[in-house]
mmCIF file of C-alpha atoms in Angstrom:
data_model
loop_
_atom_site.group_PDB
_atom_site.id
_atom_site.type_symbol
_atom_site.label_atom_id
_atom_site.label_comp_id
_atom_site.label_asym_id
_atom_site.label_seq_id
_atom_site.Cartn_x
_atom_site.Cartn_y
_atom_site.Cartn_z
ATOM 1 C CA MET A 9 -63.885 -105.675 -14.986
ATOM 2 C CA ALA A 10 -60.436 -106.426 -13.128
ATOM 3 C CA ALA A 11 -62.581 -104.582 -10.114
ATOM 4 C CA ILE A 12 -64.880 -107.214 -9.784
ATOM 5 C CA THR A 13 -62.244 -109.906 -9.568
ATOM 6 C CA ARG A 14 -60.498 -108.286 -7.279
ATOM 7 C CA LEU A 15 -63.614 -107.179 -4.869
ATOM 8 C CA VAL A 16 -64.665 -110.815 -4.215
ATOM 9 C CA LYS A 17 -61.373 -112.045 -3.205
ATOM 10 C CA ARG A 18 -61.993 -110.158 0.297
ATOM 11 C CA THR A 19 -63.176 -112.383 2.753
ATOM 12 C CA SER A 20 -65.249 -112.065 6.073
ATOM 13 C CA PRO A 21 -67.535 -114.359 8.333
ATOM 14 C CA LEU A 22 -70.768 -112.878 7.032
ATOM 15 C CA SER A 23 -70.439 -115.031 4.271
ATOM 16 C CA SER A 24 -71.872 -118.031 6.101
ATOM 17 C CA VAL A 25 -75.213 -116.258 6.304
ATOM 18 C CA ALA A 26 -75.621 -117.073 2.557
ATOM 19 C CA ARG A 27 -75.271 -120.718 2.906
ATOM 20 C CA GLY A 28 -78.422 -122.887 3.093
ATOM 21 C CA PHE A 29 -80.883 -120.908 1.178
ATOM 22 C CA SER A 30 -80.475 -122.918 -2.079
ATOM 23 C CA SER A 31 -79.197 -126.614 -1.563
ATOM 24 C CA HIS A 32 -78.011 -126.353 -4.821
ATOM 25 C CA ALA A 33 -75.563 -123.831 -3.834
ATOM 26 C CA PRO A 34 -71.576 -125.007 -3.391
ATOM 27 C CA PRO A 35 -69.948 -124.179 0.219
ATOM 28 C CA CYS A 36 -67.785 -121.387 0.154
ATOM 29 C CA LYS A 37 -63.899 -122.553 -0.031
ATOM 30 C CA GLU A 38 -63.089 -119.263 2.181
ATOM 31 C CA GLU A 39 -65.633 -117.282 4.619
ATOM 32 C CA ARG A 40 -66.518 -113.796 3.118
ATOM 33 C CA ASN A 41 -68.968 -111.103 2.991
ATOM 34 C CA VAL A 42 -72.639 -111.925 1.218
ATOM 35 C CA GLN A 43 -72.571 -111.559 -2.677
ATOM 36 C CA TRP A 44 -76.139 -111.003 -3.102
ATOM 37 C CA VAL A 45 -78.752 -109.651 -6.432
ATOM 38 C CA PHE A 46 -82.014 -108.330 -6.021
ATOM 39 C CA LEU A 47 -84.137 -108.353 -9.221
ATOM 40 C CA GLY A 48 -87.459 -107.143 -9.472
ATOM 41 C CA CYS A 49 -89.799 -105.075 -11.864
ATOM 42 C CA PRO A 50 -88.823 -101.219 -11.801
ATOM 43 C CA GLY A 51 -90.692 -99.663 -8.538
ATOM 44 C CA VAL A 52 -90.846 -102.970 -7.102
ATOM 45 C CA GLY A 53 -89.014 -101.815 -3.909
ATOM 46 C CA LYS A 54 -85.366 -103.577 -5.138
ATOM 47 C CA GLY A 55 -83.452 -100.370 -3.288
ATOM 48 C CA THR A 56 -85.644 -99.734 0.123
ATOM 49 C CA TYR A 57 -85.214 -103.513 0.724
ATOM 50 C CA ALA A 58 -81.737 -104.050 -0.367
ATOM 51 C CA SER A 59 -80.483 -100.923 1.373
ATOM 52 C CA ARG A 60 -82.198 -102.220 4.956
ATOM 53 C CA LEU A 61 -79.975 -105.557 4.280
ATOM 54 C CA CYS A 62 -77.070 -103.691 3.412
ATOM 55 C CA ASN A 63 -77.406 -101.793 7.096
ATOM 56 C CA LEU A 64 -77.925 -105.517 8.817
ATOM 57 C CA LEU A 65 -75.261 -107.158 7.007
ATOM 58 C CA GLY A 66 -72.471 -104.175 6.575
ATOM 59 C CA VAL A 67 -72.076 -104.706 2.599
ATOM 60 C CA PRO A 68 -72.539 -101.599 0.500
ATOM 61 C CA HIS A 69 -75.301 -101.392 -1.731
ATOM 62 C CA ILE A 70 -74.615 -100.777 -5.432
ATOM 63 C CA ALA A 71 -77.865 -99.833 -7.368
ATOM 64 C CA THR A 72 -77.166 -99.361 -10.973
ATOM 65 C CA GLY A 73 -80.285 -96.617 -11.208
ATOM 66 C CA ASP A 74 -78.088 -94.956 -8.377
ATOM 67 C CA LEU A 75 -75.325 -94.633 -10.882
ATOM 68 C CA VAL A 76 -76.975 -93.329 -14.050
ATOM 69 C CA ARG A 77 -78.779 -90.592 -11.636
ATOM 70 C CA HIS A 78 -75.377 -89.764 -10.603
ATOM 71 C CA GLU A 79 -73.574 -89.805 -13.807
ATOM 72 C CA LEU A 80 -76.947 -87.885 -15.259
ATOM 73 C CA ALA A 81 -76.283 -85.299 -12.696
ATOM 74 C CA SER A 82 -72.849 -85.113 -12.794
ATOM 75 C CA ASN A 83 -72.750 -83.701 -16.909
ATOM 76 C CA GLY A 84 -70.400 -86.501 -17.304
ATOM 77 C CA PRO A 85 -69.032 -88.044 -20.731
ATOM 78 C CA LEU A 86 -72.349 -90.117 -20.871
ATOM 79 C CA SER A 87 -74.629 -87.823 -19.274
ATOM 80 C CA SER A 88 -76.397 -86.480 -22.716
ATOM 81 C CA GLN A 89 -76.575 -89.831 -23.833
ATOM 82 C CA LEU A 90 -78.097 -91.511 -20.478
ATOM 83 C CA SER A 91 -80.803 -88.511 -20.671
ATOM 84 C CA GLU A 92 -82.368 -89.442 -23.932
ATOM 85 C CA ILE A 93 -82.510 -92.899 -22.993
ATOM 86 C CA VAL A 94 -83.792 -92.937 -19.471
ATOM 87 C CA ASN A 95 -86.560 -89.881 -20.348
ATOM 88 C CA GLN A 96 -87.234 -92.484 -23.364
ATOM 89 C CA GLY A 97 -88.603 -94.918 -20.738
ATOM 90 C CA LYS A 98 -85.481 -97.711 -22.291
ATOM 91 C CA LEU A 99 -83.016 -99.953 -20.532
ATOM 92 C CA VAL A 100 -79.644 -98.704 -20.900
ATOM 93 C CA SER A 101 -77.117 -100.899 -22.808
ATOM 94 C CA ASP A 102 -74.891 -103.315 -21.429
ATOM 95 C CA GLU A 103 -72.135 -101.491 -21.981
ATOM 96 C CA ILE A 104 -72.858 -98.082 -20.220
ATOM 97 C CA ILE A 105 -73.724 -100.125 -17.085
ATOM 98 C CA ILE A 106 -70.707 -102.678 -17.030
ATOM 99 C CA SER A 107 -68.520 -99.017 -17.434
ATOM 100 C CA LEU A 108 -69.989 -97.716 -14.367
ATOM 101 C CA LEU A 109 -70.538 -100.530 -12.121
ATOM 102 C CA SER A 110 -66.746 -101.440 -12.990
ATOM 103 C CA LYS A 111 -66.074 -97.816 -11.724
ATOM 104 C CA ARG A 112 -67.984 -97.930 -8.410
ATOM 105 C CA LEU A 113 -66.317 -101.331 -7.448
ATOM 106 C CA ALA A 114 -63.057 -99.987 -8.105
ATOM 107 C CA ASP A 115 -63.793 -96.897 -6.357
ATOM 108 C CA GLY A 116 -64.858 -99.537 -3.482
ATOM 109 C CA GLU A 117 -61.911 -101.770 -3.257
ATOM 110 C CA ALA A 118 -59.547 -99.010 -3.126
ATOM 111 C CA LYS A 119 -62.110 -98.019 0.175
ATOM 112 C CA GLY A 120 -61.371 -101.557 1.833
ATOM 113 C CA GLU A 121 -65.083 -102.880 0.619
ATOM 114 C CA SER A 122 -65.996 -106.427 0.624
ATOM 115 C CA GLY A 123 -69.138 -108.137 -0.470
ATOM 116 C CA PHE A 124 -72.256 -106.747 -1.670
ATOM 117 C CA ILE A 125 -75.773 -106.370 -2.633
ATOM 118 C CA LEU A 126 -76.675 -105.256 -6.292
ATOM 119 C CA ASP A 127 -79.595 -103.746 -7.113
ATOM 120 C CA GLY A 128 -80.928 -103.494 -10.530
ATOM 121 C CA PHE A 129 -78.191 -105.663 -12.313
ATOM 122 C CA PRO A 130 -78.198 -108.020 -14.131
ATOM 123 C CA ARG A 131 -81.105 -107.542 -16.071
ATOM 124 C CA THR A 132 -80.361 -109.511 -18.990
ATOM 125 C CA ILE A 133 -79.047 -112.757 -19.884
ATOM 126 C CA ASN A 134 -75.901 -110.996 -21.470
ATOM 127 C CA GLN A 135 -74.980 -109.281 -18.411
ATOM 128 C CA ALA A 136 -75.994 -112.334 -16.194
ATOM 129 C CA GLU A 137 -73.316 -113.913 -17.754
ATOM 130 C CA ILE A 138 -70.854 -111.640 -18.032
ATOM 131 C CA LEU A 139 -71.023 -111.339 -14.289
ATOM 132 C CA GLU A 140 -71.157 -115.006 -13.697
ATOM 133 C CA GLY A 141 -67.750 -114.958 -15.083
ATOM 134 C CA VAL A 142 -65.978 -112.877 -13.349
ATOM 135 C CA THR A 143 -67.671 -113.203 -10.082
ATOM 136 C CA ASP A 144 -69.610 -115.760 -7.437
ATOM 137 C CA ILE A 145 -73.093 -114.601 -6.324
ATOM 138 C CA ASP A 146 -74.351 -116.619 -3.651
ATOM 139 C CA LEU A 147 -78.194 -115.652 -3.756
ATOM 140 C CA VAL A 148 -80.557 -114.021 -6.383
ATOM 141 C CA VAL A 149 -83.972 -112.793 -4.954
ATOM 142 C CA ASN A 150 -86.439 -111.588 -6.742
ATOM 143 C CA LEU A 151 -89.170 -109.393 -5.372
ATOM 144 C CA LYS A 152 -92.624 -109.848 -6.617
ATOM 145 C CA LEU A 153 -95.444 -107.131 -6.306
ATOM 146 C CA GLN A 154 -99.087 -107.411 -8.201
ATOM 147 C CA GLU A 155 -98.985 -104.854 -11.508
ATOM 148 C CA GLU A 156 -101.854 -102.944 -10.326
ATOM 149 C CA ALA A 157 -100.329 -101.967 -6.922
ATOM 150 C CA LEU A 158 -96.911 -101.888 -8.675
ATOM 151 C CA LEU A 159 -98.449 -99.054 -10.859
ATOM 152 C CA ALA A 160 -99.750 -96.950 -8.076
ATOM 153 C CA LYS A 161 -96.504 -97.428 -6.288
ATOM 154 C CA CYS A 162 -94.372 -95.879 -9.132
ATOM 155 C CA LEU A 163 -96.573 -92.643 -9.869
ATOM 156 C CA GLY A 164 -97.029 -92.119 -6.283
ATOM 157 C CA ARG A 165 -92.984 -91.874 -5.782
ATOM 158 C CA ARG A 166 -91.630 -88.343 -4.850
ATOM 159 C CA ILE A 167 -88.445 -86.754 -3.648
ATOM 160 C CA CYS A 168 -87.332 -84.064 -1.482
ATOM 161 C CA ASN A 169 -84.983 -81.621 -3.641
ATOM 162 C CA GLN A 170 -83.605 -80.617 -0.382
ATOM 163 C CA CYS A 171 -82.863 -83.443 1.461
ATOM 164 C CA GLY A 172 -82.855 -86.400 -1.298
ATOM 165 C CA GLY A 173 -85.165 -88.401 1.034
ATOM 166 C CA ASN A 174 -87.685 -90.642 -1.235
ATOM 167 C CA PHE A 175 -91.036 -91.006 -0.221
ATOM 168 C CA ASN A 176 -94.523 -92.425 -1.388
ATOM 169 C CA ILE A 177 -97.826 -90.760 -1.658
ATOM 170 C CA ALA A 178 -99.694 -93.621 -2.702
ATOM 171 C CA SER A 179 -102.648 -95.027 -0.828
ATOM 172 C CA ILE A 180 -102.726 -98.525 -2.026
ATOM 173 C CA SER A 181 -105.962 -101.233 -1.633
ATOM 174 C CA VAL A 182 -106.552 -103.915 -3.891
ATOM 175 C CA LYS A 183 -108.855 -106.295 -3.923
ATOM 176 C CA GLY A 184 -108.247 -109.929 -3.160
ATOM 177 C CA GLU A 185 -109.870 -112.459 -6.101
ATOM 178 C CA ASN A 186 -109.670 -115.266 -7.575
ATOM 179 C CA GLY A 187 -107.877 -116.762 -5.398
ATOM 180 C CA ARG A 188 -105.307 -113.353 -5.085
ATOM 181 C CA PRO A 189 -105.054 -112.206 -1.765
ATOM 182 C CA GLY A 190 -105.794 -108.329 -1.300
ATOM 183 C CA MET A 191 -102.856 -106.235 -0.233
ATOM 184 C CA VAL A 192 -102.706 -102.807 1.973
ATOM 185 C CA MET A 193 -99.639 -100.307 1.414
ATOM 186 C CA ALA A 194 -100.115 -96.909 3.333
ATOM 187 C CA PRO A 195 -97.925 -93.733 1.943
ATOM 188 C CA LEU A 196 -94.658 -93.549 3.114
ATOM 189 C CA LEU A 197 -94.994 -89.219 3.853
ATOM 190 C CA PRO A 198 -91.986 -87.296 4.457
ATOM 191 C CA PRO A 199 -91.939 -85.268 7.505
ATOM 192 C CA ALA A 200 -93.425 -81.941 7.353
ATOM 193 C CA HIS A 201 -90.790 -79.693 6.525
ATOM 194 C CA CYS A 202 -90.156 -81.992 3.508
ATOM 195 C CA MET A 203 -93.740 -81.514 2.533
ATOM 196 C CA SER A 204 -93.412 -78.720 0.162
ATOM 197 C CA LYS A 205 -90.006 -79.619 -1.268
ATOM 198 C CA LEU A 206 -91.490 -82.944 -2.970
ATOM 199 C CA ILE A 207 -90.868 -83.633 -6.498
ATOM 200 C CA THR A 208 -91.734 -85.900 -9.031
ATOM 201 C CA ARG A 209 -88.425 -87.904 -11.327
ATOM 202 C CA SER A 210 -88.971 -86.992 -14.969
ATOM 203 C CA ASP A 211 -89.383 -90.359 -15.948
ATOM 204 C CA ASP A 212 -92.362 -91.208 -13.334
ATOM 205 C CA THR A 213 -94.952 -90.704 -15.548
ATOM 206 C CA GLU A 214 -97.345 -93.278 -16.538
ATOM 207 C CA ALA A 215 -96.599 -93.797 -20.084
ATOM 208 C CA VAL A 216 -93.280 -94.221 -18.863
ATOM 209 C CA VAL A 217 -93.707 -96.816 -15.956
ATOM 210 C CA LYS A 218 -95.631 -98.816 -18.121
ATOM 211 C CA GLU A 219 -93.030 -98.801 -21.269
ATOM 212 C CA ARG A 220 -90.400 -99.539 -18.128
ATOM 213 C CA LEU A 221 -92.172 -102.589 -17.385
ATOM 214 C CA ARG A 222 -93.368 -104.107 -21.010
ATOM 215 C CA ILE A 223 -89.739 -103.740 -21.245
ATOM 216 C CA TYR A 224 -88.979 -105.777 -17.975
ATOM 217 C CA ASN A 225 -91.101 -108.316 -18.638
ATOM 218 C CA GLU A 226 -89.754 -108.822 -22.492
ATOM 219 C CA LYS A 227 -86.027 -108.461 -21.635
ATOM 220 C CA SER A 228 -85.369 -108.895 -17.907
ATOM 221 C CA GLN A 229 -87.392 -111.983 -16.926
ATOM 222 C CA PRO A 230 -85.389 -114.584 -18.487
ATOM 223 C CA VAL A 231 -82.677 -113.607 -16.043
ATOM 224 C CA GLU A 232 -84.532 -115.126 -13.379
ATOM 225 C CA GLU A 233 -84.991 -118.575 -15.433
ATOM 226 C CA PHE A 234 -81.123 -118.349 -15.522
ATOM 227 C CA TYR A 235 -80.487 -118.183 -11.934
ATOM 228 C CA ARG A 236 -83.430 -120.570 -10.927
ATOM 229 C CA SER A 237 -81.626 -123.036 -13.133
ATOM 230 C CA ARG A 238 -78.639 -122.799 -10.939
ATOM 231 C CA GLY A 239 -80.359 -123.131 -7.317
ATOM 232 C CA LYS A 240 -79.463 -119.862 -6.750
ATOM 233 C CA LEU A 241 -83.289 -117.652 -6.720
ATOM 234 C CA LEU A 242 -85.391 -117.173 -4.021
ATOM 235 C CA GLU A 243 -89.262 -115.775 -5.229
ATOM 236 C CA PHE A 244 -90.599 -113.597 -3.091
ATOM 237 C CA ASP A 245 -94.256 -112.076 -3.152
ATOM 238 C CA LEU A 246 -94.292 -108.790 -1.061
ATOM 239 C CA PRO A 247 -97.832 -109.006 1.489
ATOM 240 C CA GLY A 248 -97.755 -105.269 1.713
ATOM 241 C CA GLY A 249 -95.737 -102.561 2.651
ATOM 242 C CA ILE A 250 -92.447 -102.504 4.580
ATOM 243 C CA PRO A 251 -94.245 -103.139 7.881
ATOM 244 C CA GLU A 252 -95.816 -106.640 6.644
ATOM 245 C CA SER A 253 -92.881 -106.704 4.334
ATOM 246 C CA TRP A 254 -89.677 -106.353 6.017
ATOM 247 C CA PRO A 255 -89.634 -109.706 8.449
ATOM 248 C CA LYS A 256 -91.689 -111.853 6.387
ATOM 249 C CA LEU A 257 -88.320 -111.527 4.003
ATOM 250 C CA LEU A 258 -85.739 -111.984 6.947
ATOM 251 C CA GLN A 259 -87.836 -115.162 7.693
ATOM 252 C CA ALA A 260 -87.370 -116.152 3.849
ATOM 253 C CA LEU A 261 -83.408 -115.383 4.448
ATOM 254 C CA ASN A 262 -83.276 -117.013 7.503
ATOM 255 C CA LEU A 263 -82.226 -113.525 9.156
ATOM 256 C CA ASP A 264 -84.844 -112.745 11.438
ATOM 257 C CA ASP A 265 -82.734 -114.519 14.618
ATOM 258 C CA TYR A 266 -79.832 -112.553 12.912
ATOM 259 C CA GLU A 267 -81.146 -109.105 13.342
ATOM 260 C CA GLU A 268 -82.312 -110.133 16.797
ATOM 261 C CA LYS A 269 -78.408 -110.891 17.518
ATOM 262 C CA GLN A 270 -77.446 -107.502 16.302
ATOM 263 C CA SER A 271 -79.895 -105.291 17.554
ATOM 264 C CA VAL A 272 -78.784 -106.854 20.985
ATOM 265 C CA ALA A 273 -75.004 -106.558 20.432
ATOM 266 C CA ALA A 274 -76.019 -102.744 19.744
#
């Protein structure tokens, strides 16, 4: 856990971007890079939007799901235990996640990284309390998507087994009803040379996806209230796919002007 404590001591002017989202957030004593968390159901798009924001703000994107998959592929000491947990659609224990995250932060510190966006952590109150004890979180972005669209999106995920690219073959159209807006999400298709190399993650079956959502609703949603009570939660309803959602997310984060300035500077 010391690795987390050391990481947040580094400073950068980017922390000024993080202020202003919550009237309850205390001012930073020093300028430093943003330290954000992305929450949301499995498959909602946390990784996609967190990665884009990391590229924009120049901070590392730390996805616990990627840490787990890397450990699984490495045949390390936790790989067999993780394989059984993931294939059953269960949540990985706090102890394992903390171990993997601590190692990732220590490796990043050694490379001179500053700030972060955490994707998929914390998922439980216990994890949130552990994280609060070792670092300051400026903002928690809670992404939401209608369940019908979310299930179709999860089942449409594909990975290129050659380049590792992530794609989605689902063409989603949800009718608006009872005051709920309709939604259209176009597929994210791969280039032609990847088309024949697409594979499905072993845990992206309907039964496993529904089990992940059930567990999330049961155990993870209270984390939203944990951060809401601290004035750090920004709830964002995805209005559609990336073209519709990205500009609106930047507006919600007060970053639309920041992106334009970065583009001009480039």
